[in-house]
PDB file of C-alpha atoms in Angstrom:
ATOM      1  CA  UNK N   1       0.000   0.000   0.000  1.00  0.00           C
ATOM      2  CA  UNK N   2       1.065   3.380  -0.707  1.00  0.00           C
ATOM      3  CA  UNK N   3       0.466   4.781   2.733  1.00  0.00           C
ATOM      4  CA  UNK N   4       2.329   2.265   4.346  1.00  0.00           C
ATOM      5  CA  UNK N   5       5.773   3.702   5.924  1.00  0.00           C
ATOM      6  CA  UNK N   6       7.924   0.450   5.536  1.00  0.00           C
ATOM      7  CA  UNK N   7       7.104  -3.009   3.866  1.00  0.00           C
ATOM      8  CA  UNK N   8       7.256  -6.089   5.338  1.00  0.00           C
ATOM      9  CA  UNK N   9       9.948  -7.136   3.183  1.00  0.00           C
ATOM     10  CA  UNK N  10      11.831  -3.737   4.274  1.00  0.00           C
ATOM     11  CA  UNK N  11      11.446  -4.563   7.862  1.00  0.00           C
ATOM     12  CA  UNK N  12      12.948  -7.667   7.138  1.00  0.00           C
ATOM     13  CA  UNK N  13      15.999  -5.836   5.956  1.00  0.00           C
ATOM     14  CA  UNK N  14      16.642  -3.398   8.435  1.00  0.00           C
ATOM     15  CA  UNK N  15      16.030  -6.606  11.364  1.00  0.00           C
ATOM     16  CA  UNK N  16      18.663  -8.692   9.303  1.00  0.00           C
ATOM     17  CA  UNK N  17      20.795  -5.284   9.477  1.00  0.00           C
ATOM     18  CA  UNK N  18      19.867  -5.226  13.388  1.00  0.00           C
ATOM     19  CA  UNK N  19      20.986  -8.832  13.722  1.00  0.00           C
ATOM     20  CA  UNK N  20      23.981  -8.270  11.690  1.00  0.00           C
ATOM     21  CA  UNK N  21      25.488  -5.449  14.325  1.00  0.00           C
ATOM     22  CA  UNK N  22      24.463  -7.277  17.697  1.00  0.00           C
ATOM     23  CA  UNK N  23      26.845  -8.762  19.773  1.00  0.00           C
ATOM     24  CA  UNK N  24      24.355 -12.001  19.852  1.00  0.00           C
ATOM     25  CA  UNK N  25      23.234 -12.688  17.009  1.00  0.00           C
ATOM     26  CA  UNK N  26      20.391 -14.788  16.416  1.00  0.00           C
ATOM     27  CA  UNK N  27      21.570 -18.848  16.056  1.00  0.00           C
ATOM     28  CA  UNK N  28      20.109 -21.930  14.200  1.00  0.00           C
ATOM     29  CA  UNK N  29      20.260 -24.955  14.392  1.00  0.00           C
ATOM     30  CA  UNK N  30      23.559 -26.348  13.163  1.00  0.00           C
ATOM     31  CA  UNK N  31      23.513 -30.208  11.674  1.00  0.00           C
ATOM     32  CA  UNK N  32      26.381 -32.473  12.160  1.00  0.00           C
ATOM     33  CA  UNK N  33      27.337 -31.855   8.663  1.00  0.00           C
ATOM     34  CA  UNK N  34      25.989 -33.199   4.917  1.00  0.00           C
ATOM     35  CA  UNK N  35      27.457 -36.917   5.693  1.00  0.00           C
ATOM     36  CA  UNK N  36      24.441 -36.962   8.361  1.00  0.00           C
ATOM     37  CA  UNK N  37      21.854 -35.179   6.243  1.00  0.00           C
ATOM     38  CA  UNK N  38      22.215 -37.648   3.752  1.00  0.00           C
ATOM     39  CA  UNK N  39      21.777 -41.018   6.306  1.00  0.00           C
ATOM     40  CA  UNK N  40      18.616 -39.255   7.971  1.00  0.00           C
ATOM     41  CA  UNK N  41      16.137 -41.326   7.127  1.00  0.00           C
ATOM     42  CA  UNK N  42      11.898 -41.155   7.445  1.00  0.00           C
ATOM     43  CA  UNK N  43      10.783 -39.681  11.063  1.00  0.00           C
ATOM     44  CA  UNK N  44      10.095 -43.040  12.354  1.00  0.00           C
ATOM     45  CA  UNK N  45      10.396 -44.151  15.614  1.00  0.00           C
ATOM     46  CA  UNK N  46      12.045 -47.069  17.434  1.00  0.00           C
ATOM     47  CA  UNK N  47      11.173 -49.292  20.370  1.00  0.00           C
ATOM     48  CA  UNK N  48      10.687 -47.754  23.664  1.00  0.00           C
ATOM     49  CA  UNK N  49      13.979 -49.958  24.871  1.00  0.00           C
ATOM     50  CA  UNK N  50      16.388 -48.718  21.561  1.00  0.00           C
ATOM     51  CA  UNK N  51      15.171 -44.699  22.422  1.00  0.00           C
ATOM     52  CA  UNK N  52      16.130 -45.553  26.001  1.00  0.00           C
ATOM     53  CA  UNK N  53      19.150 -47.152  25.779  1.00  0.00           C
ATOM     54  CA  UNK N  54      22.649 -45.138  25.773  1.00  0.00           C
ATOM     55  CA  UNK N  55      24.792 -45.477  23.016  1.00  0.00           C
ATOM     56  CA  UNK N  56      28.241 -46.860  24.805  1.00  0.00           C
ATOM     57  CA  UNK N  57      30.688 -46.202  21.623  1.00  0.00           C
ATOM     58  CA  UNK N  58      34.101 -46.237  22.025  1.00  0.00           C
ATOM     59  CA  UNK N  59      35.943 -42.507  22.839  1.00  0.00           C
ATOM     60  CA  UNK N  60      37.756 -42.753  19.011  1.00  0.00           C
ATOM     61  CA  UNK N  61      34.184 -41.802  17.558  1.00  0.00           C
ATOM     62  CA  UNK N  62      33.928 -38.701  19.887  1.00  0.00           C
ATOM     63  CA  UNK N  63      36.365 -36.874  17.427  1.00  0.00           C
ATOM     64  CA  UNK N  64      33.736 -34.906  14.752  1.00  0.00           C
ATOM     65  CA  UNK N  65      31.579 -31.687  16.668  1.00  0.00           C
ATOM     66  CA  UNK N  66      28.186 -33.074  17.490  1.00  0.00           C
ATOM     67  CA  UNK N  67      24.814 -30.364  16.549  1.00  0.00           C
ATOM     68  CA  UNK N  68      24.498 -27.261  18.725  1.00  0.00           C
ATOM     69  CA  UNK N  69      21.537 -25.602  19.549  1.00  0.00           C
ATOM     70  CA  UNK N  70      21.637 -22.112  20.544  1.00  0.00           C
ATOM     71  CA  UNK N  71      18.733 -19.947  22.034  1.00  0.00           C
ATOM     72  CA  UNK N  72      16.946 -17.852  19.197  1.00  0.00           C
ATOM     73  CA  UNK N  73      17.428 -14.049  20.403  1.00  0.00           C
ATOM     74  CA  UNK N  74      15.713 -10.786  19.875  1.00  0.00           C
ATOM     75  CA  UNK N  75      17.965  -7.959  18.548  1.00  0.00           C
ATOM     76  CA  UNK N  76      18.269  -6.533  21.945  1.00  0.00           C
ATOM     77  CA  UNK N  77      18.750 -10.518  23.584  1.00  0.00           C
ATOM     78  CA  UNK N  78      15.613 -11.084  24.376  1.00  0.00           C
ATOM     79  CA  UNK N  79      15.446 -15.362  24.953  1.00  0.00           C
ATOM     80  CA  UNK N  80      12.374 -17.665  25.569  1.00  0.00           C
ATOM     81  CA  UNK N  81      13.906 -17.869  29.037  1.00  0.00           C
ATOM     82  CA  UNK N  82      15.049 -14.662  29.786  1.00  0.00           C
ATOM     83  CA  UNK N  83      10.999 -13.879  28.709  1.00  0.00           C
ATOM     84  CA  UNK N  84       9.378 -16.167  30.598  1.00  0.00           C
ATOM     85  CA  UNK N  85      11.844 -15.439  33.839  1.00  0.00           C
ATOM     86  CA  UNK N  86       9.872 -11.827  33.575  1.00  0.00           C
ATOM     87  CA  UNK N  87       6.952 -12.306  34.948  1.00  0.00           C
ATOM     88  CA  UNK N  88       4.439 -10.618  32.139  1.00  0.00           C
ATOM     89  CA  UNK N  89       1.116 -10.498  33.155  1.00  0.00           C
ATOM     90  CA  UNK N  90      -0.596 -13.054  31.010  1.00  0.00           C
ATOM     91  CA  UNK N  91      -3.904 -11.546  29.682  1.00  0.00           C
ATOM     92  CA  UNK N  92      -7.082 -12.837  27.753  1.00  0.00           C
ATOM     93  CA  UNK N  93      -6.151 -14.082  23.761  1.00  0.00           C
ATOM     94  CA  UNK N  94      -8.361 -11.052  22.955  1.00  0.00           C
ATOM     95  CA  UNK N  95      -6.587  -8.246  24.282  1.00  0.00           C
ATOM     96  CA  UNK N  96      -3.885  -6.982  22.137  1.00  0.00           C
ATOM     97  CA  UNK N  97      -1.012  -6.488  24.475  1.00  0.00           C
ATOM     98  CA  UNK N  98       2.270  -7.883  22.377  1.00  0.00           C
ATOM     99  CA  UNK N  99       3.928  -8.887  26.276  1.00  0.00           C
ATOM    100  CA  UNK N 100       0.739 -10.877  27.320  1.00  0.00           C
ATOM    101  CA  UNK N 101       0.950 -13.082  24.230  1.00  0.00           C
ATOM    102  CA  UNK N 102       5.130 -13.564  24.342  1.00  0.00           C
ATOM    103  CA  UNK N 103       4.837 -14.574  27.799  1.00  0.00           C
ATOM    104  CA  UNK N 104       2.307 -16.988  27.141  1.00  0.00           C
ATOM    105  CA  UNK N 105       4.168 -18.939  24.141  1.00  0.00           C
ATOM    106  CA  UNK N 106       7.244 -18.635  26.575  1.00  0.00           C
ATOM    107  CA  UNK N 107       6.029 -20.061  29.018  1.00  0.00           C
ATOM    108  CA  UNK N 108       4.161 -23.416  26.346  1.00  0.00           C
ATOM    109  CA  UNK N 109       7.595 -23.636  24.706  1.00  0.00           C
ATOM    110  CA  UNK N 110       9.396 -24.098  28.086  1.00  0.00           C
ATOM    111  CA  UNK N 111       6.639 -26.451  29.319  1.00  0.00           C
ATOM    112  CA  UNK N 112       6.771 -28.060  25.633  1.00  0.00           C
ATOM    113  CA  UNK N 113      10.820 -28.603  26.476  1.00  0.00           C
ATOM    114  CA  UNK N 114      10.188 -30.241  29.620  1.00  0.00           C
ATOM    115  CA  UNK N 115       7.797 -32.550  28.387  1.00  0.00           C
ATOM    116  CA  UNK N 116      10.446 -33.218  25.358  1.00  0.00           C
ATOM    117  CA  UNK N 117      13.301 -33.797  28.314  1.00  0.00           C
ATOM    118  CA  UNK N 118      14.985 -30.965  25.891  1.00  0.00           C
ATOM    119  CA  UNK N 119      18.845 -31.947  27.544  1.00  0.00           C
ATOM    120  CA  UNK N 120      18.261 -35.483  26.980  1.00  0.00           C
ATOM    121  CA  UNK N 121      16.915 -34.521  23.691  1.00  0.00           C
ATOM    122  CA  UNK N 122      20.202 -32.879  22.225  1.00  0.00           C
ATOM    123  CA  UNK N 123      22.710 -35.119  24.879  1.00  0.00           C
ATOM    124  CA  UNK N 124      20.515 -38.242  22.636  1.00  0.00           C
ATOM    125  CA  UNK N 125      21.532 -36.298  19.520  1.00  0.00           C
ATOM    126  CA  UNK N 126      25.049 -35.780  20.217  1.00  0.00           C
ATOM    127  CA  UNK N 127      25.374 -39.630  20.462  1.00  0.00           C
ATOM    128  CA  UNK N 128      23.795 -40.224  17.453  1.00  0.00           C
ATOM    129  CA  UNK N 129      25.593 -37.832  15.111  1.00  0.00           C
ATOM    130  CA  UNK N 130      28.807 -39.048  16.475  1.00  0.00           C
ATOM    131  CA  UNK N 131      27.629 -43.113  15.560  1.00  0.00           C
ATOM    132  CA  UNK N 132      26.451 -41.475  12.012  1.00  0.00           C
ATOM    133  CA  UNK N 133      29.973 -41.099  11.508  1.00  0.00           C
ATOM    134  CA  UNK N 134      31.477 -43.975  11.831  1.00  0.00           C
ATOM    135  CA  UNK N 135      33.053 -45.041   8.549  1.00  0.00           C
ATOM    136  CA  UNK N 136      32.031 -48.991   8.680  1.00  0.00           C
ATOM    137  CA  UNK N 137      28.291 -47.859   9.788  1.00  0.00           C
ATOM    138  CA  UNK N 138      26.728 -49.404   6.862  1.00  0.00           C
ATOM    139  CA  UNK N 139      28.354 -52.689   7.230  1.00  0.00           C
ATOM    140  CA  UNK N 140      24.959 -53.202   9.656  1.00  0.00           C
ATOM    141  CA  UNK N 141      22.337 -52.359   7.678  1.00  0.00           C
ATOM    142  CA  UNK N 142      19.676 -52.848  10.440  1.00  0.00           C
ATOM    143  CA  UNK N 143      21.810 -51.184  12.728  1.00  0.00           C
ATOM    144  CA  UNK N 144      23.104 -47.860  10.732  1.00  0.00           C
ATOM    145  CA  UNK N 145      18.813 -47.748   9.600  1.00  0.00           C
ATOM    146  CA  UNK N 146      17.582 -47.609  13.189  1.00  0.00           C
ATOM    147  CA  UNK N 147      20.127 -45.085  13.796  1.00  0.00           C
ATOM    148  CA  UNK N 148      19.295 -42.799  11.441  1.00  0.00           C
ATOM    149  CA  UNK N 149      15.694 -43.447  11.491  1.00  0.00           C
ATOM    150  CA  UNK N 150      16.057 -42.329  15.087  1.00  0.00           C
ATOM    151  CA  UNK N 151      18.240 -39.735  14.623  1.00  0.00           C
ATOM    152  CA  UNK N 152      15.610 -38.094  11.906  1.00  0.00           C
ATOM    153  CA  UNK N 153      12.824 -38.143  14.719  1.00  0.00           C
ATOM    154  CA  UNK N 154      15.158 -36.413  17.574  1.00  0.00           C
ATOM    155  CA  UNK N 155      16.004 -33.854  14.815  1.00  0.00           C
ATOM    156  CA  UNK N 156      12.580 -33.207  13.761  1.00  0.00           C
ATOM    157  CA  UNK N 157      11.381 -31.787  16.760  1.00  0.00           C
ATOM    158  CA  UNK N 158      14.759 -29.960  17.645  1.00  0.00           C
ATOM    159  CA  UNK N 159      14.028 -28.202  14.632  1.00  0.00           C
ATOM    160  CA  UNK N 160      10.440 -27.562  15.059  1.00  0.00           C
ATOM    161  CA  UNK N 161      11.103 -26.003  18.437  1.00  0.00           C
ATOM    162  CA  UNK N 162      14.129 -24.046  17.707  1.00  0.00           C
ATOM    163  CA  UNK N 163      12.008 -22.934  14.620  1.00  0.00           C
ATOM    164  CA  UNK N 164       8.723 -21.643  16.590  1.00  0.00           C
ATOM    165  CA  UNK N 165      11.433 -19.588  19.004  1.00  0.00           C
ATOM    166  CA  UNK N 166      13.104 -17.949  16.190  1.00  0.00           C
ATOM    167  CA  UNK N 167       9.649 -17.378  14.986  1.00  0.00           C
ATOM    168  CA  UNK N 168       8.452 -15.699  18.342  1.00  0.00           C
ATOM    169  CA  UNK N 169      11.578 -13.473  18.046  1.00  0.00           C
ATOM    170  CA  UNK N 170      10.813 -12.608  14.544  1.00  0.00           C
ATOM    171  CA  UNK N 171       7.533 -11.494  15.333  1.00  0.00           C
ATOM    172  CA  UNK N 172       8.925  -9.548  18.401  1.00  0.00           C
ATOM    173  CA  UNK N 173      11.551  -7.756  16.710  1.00  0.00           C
ATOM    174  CA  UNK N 174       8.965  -6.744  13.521  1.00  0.00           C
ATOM    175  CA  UNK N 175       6.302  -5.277  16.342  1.00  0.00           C
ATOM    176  CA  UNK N 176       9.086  -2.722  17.692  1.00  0.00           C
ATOM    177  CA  UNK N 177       9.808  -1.810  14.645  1.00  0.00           C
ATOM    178  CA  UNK N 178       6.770  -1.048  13.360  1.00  0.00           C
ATOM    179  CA  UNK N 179       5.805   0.791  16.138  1.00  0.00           C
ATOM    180  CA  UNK N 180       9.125   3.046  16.362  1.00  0.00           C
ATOM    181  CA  UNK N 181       8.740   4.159  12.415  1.00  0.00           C
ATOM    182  CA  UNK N 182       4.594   4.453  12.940  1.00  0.00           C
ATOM    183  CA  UNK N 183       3.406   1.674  10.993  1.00  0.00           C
ATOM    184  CA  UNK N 184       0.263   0.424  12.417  1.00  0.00           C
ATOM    185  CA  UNK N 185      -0.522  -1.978   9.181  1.00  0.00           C
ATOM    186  CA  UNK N 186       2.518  -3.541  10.353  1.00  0.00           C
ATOM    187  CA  UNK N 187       2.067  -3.683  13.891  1.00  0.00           C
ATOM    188  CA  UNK N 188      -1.637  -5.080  13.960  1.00  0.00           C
ATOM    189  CA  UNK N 189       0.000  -8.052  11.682  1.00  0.00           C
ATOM    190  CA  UNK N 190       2.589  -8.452  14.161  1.00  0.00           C
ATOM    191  CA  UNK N 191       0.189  -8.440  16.981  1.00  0.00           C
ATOM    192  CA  UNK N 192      -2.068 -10.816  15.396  1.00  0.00           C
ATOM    193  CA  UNK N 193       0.691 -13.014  14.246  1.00  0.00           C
ATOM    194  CA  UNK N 194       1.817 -12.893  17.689  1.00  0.00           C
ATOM    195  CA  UNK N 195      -2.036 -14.002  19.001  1.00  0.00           C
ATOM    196  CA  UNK N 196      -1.591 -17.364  16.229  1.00  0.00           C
ATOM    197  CA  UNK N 197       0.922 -18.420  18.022  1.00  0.00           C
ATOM    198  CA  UNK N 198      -0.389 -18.347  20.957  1.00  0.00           C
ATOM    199  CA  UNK N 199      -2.815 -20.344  19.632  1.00  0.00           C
ATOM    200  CA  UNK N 200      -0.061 -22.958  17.995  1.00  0.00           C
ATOM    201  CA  UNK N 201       1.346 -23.074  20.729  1.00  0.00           C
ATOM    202  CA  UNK N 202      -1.523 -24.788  22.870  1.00  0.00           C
ATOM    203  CA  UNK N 203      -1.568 -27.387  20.137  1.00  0.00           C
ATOM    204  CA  UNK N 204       1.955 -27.819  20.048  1.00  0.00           C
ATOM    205  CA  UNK N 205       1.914 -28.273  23.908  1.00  0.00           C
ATOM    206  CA  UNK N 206      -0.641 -31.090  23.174  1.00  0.00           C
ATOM    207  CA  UNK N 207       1.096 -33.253  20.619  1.00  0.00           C
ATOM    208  CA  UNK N 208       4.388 -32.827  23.413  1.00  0.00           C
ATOM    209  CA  UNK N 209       2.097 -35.031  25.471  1.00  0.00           C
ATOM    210  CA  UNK N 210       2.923 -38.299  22.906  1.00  0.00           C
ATOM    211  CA  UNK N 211       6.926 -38.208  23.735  1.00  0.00           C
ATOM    212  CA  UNK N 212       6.502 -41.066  26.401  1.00  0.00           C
ATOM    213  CA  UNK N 213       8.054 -44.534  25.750  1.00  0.00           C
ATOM    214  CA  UNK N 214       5.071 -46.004  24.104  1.00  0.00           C
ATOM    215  CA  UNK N 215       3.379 -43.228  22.200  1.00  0.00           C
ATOM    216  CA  UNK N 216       5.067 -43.650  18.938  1.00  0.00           C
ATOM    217  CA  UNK N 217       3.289 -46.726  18.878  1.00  0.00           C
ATOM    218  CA  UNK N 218       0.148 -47.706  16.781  1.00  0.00           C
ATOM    219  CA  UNK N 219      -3.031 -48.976  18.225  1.00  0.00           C
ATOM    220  CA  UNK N 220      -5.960 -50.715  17.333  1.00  0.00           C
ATOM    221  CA  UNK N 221      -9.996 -49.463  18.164  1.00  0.00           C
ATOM    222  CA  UNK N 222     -13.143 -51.162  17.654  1.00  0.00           C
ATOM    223  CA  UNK N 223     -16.364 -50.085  17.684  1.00  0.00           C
ATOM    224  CA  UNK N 224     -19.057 -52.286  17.867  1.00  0.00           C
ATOM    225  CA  UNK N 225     -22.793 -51.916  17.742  1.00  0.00           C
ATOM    226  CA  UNK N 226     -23.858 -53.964  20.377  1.00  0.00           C
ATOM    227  CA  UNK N 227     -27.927 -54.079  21.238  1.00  0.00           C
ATOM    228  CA  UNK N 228     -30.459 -52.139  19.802  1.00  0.00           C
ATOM    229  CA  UNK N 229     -30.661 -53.476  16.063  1.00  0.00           C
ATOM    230  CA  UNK N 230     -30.657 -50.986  13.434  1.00  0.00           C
ATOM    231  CA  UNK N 231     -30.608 -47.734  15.107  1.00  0.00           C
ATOM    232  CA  UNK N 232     -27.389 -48.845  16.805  1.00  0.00           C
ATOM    233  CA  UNK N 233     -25.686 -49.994  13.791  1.00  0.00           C
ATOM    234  CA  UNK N 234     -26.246 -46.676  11.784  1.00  0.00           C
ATOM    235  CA  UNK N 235     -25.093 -45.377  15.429  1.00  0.00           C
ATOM    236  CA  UNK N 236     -22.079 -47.732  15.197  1.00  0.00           C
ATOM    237  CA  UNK N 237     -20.942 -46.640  11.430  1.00  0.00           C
ATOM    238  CA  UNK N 238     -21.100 -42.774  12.432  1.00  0.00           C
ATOM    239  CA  UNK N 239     -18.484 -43.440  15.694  1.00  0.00           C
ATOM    240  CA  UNK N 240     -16.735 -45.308  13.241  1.00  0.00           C
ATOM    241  CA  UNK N 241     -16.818 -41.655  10.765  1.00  0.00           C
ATOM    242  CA  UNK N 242     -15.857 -39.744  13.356  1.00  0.00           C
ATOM    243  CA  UNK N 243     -12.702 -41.615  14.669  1.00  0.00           C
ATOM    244  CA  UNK N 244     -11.133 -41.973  11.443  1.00  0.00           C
ATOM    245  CA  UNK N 245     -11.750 -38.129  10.110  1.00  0.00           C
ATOM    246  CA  UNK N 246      -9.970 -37.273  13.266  1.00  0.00           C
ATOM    247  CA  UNK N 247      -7.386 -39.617  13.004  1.00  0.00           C
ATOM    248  CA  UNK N 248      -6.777 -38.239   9.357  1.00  0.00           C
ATOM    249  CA  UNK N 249      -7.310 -34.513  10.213  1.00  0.00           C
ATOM    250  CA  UNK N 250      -4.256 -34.882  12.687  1.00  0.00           C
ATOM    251  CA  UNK N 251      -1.834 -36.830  10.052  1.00  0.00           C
ATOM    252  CA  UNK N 252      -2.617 -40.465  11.400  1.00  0.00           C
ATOM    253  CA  UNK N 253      -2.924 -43.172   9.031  1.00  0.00           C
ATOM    254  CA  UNK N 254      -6.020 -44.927   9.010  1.00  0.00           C
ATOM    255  CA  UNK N 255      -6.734 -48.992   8.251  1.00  0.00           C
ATOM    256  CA  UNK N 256      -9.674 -50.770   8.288  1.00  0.00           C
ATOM    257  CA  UNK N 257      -9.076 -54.303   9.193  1.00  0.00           C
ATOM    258  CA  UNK N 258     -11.975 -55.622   9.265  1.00  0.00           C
ATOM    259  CA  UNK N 259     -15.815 -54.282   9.078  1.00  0.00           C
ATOM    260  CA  UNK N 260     -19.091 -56.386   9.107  1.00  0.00           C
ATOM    261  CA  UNK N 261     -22.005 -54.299   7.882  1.00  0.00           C
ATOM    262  CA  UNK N 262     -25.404 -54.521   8.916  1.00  0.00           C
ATOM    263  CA  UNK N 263     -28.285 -56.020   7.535  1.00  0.00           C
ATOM    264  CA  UNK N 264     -30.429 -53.016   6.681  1.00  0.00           C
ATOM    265  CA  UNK N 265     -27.694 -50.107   7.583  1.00  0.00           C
ATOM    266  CA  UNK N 266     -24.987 -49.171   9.514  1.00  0.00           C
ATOM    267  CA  UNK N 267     -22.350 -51.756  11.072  1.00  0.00           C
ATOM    268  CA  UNK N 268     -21.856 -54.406  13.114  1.00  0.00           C
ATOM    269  CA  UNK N 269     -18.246 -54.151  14.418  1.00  0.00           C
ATOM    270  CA  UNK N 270     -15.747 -51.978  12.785  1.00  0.00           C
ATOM    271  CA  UNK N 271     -11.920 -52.569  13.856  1.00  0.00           C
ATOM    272  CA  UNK N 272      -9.349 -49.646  12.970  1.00  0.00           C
ATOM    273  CA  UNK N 273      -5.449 -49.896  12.696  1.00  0.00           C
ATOM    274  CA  UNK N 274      -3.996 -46.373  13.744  1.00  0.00           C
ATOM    275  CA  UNK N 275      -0.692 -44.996  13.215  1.00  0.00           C
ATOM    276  CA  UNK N 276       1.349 -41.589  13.157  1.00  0.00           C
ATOM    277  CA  UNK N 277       4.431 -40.709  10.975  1.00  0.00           C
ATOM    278  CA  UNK N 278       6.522 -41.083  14.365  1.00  0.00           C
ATOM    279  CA  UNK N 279       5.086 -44.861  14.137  1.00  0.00           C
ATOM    280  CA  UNK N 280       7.576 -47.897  12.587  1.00  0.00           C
ATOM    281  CA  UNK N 281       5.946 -49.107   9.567  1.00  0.00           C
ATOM    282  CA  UNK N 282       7.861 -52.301  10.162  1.00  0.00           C
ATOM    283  CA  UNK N 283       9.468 -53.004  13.182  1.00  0.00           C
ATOM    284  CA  UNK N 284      12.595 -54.982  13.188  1.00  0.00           C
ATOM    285  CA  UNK N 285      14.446 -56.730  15.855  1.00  0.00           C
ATOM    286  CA  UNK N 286      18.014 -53.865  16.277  1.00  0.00           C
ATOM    287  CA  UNK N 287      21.091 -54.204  17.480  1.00  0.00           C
ATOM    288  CA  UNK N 288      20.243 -51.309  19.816  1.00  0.00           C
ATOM    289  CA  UNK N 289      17.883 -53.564  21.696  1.00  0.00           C
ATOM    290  CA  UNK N 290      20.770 -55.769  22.729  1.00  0.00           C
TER     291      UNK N 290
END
């Protein structure tokens, strides 16, 4: 718009400038290097026993630098710690008050870490990356697979929370600027950016929840009609609608294994195979397990 004082793509400039002159810059996530980008295989998980169980590899392999995470920062060094240690009155998602709605992602994304056991997290991917580089790692097929396969999932979601930090600094940083050069435009799309993730980040603290030993399994549900003839049945085949459009809304896949339909309408008994992309397609007896 011709009114507006600065464009979006502007402030993205002059925060990149901003970055470029702090002492702390803002960090991402660093990878252990292309040789582990290429092993990482699909986001599956492993068995509760291979996620639990340290990696005891001899000290020769501790020679390559493992990933580093470093806090996501506003220009001025503002953390998701050093936010939530403030204290910011946390207000109603209406009210537009750019503190209330930092404080409360803060505060999901450190609960979000805990659930995550964050250290363990990045301690588990140290381990990994250093086993990714062994030079004989393929010689074990099974082996070097459920190491990578594992080492894709811890990744994923060391990413997607180092991601949604950088993302609440972003916003930050492009609010204070728009409201020291006078752009409102700007700031009420920070602020309501700002009020999404808020939002996300309820959901986020939600899916956190699966990140116990036996959530990246699958599981099977049946529904069955039971008594009352054919208004039960049609009753049966709508619980049986519902499950599996909220199983595929949330990225599960669905199977039917077996359905018996009834006489006139509905079903009889309806049994459902569920699974998530955290979930091994095939499980397989590893070398990890040992």
């Amino acid at each position: 718009m011709a009114s507006r004082l600065i464009t979006r793509s502007t402030a993205a400039v002059l925060l990149s400038h901003l970055r470029s002159r702090t002492p702390n810059p803002t960090h991402h996530l660093l990878t252990h290097g292309a040789a582990m980008s290429s092993l990482l295989g699909p986001t599956h998980g492993l068995p509760a026993t291979a996620r639990s169980r340290p990696l005891l590899e001899p000290t020769r392999w501790f020679s390559s630098p493992a990933p580093v995470v470093e806090a996501p920062r506003t220009v001025d060094g503002l953390t998701v710690d050093s936010i939530a240690d403030k204290g910011w009155t946390i207000l109603a998602e209406a009210e537009s008050d750019w503190r209330s709605h930092a404080a409360a992602v803060a505060q999901s994304i450190r609960l979000i870490k805990k659930r995550l056991k964050w250290k363990w997290l990045l301690e588990r991917s140290k381990q990994l990356a250093v086993v990714l580089e062994k030079p004989d790692l393929w010689e074990d097929p099974v082996f070097a697979g459920n190491v990578s396969r594992e080492q894709g999932e811890l990744m994923g979601k060391i990413k997607s929370v180092n991601q949604f930090e950088q993302q609440l600094m972003e916003h930050i940083d492009m609010l204070r600027l728009a409201r020291e050069e006078g752009d409102n435009e700007l700031e009420t799309e920070s602020m309501r950016a700002l009020a999404d993730m808020r939002r996300d980040a309820k959901e986020k603290e939600l899916n956190a929840l699966l990140s116990g030993d036996n959530d990246v399994y699958p599981c099977f549900i049946e529904v069955q009609a039971g008594a009352g003839g054919v208004e039960s049945m049609d009753r049966a085949a709508m619980v049986m609608n519902m499950y599996r459009s909220w199983a595929q809304r949330r990225g599960y896949r669905v199977t039917i294994i077996e359905e018996i339909p009834g006489e006139l309408a509905g079903i009889k008994v309806c049994l459902f195979y569920f699974f998530h992309h955290f979930t091994p397609l095939n499980p397989v007896s590893s070398p990890l397990n040992a």
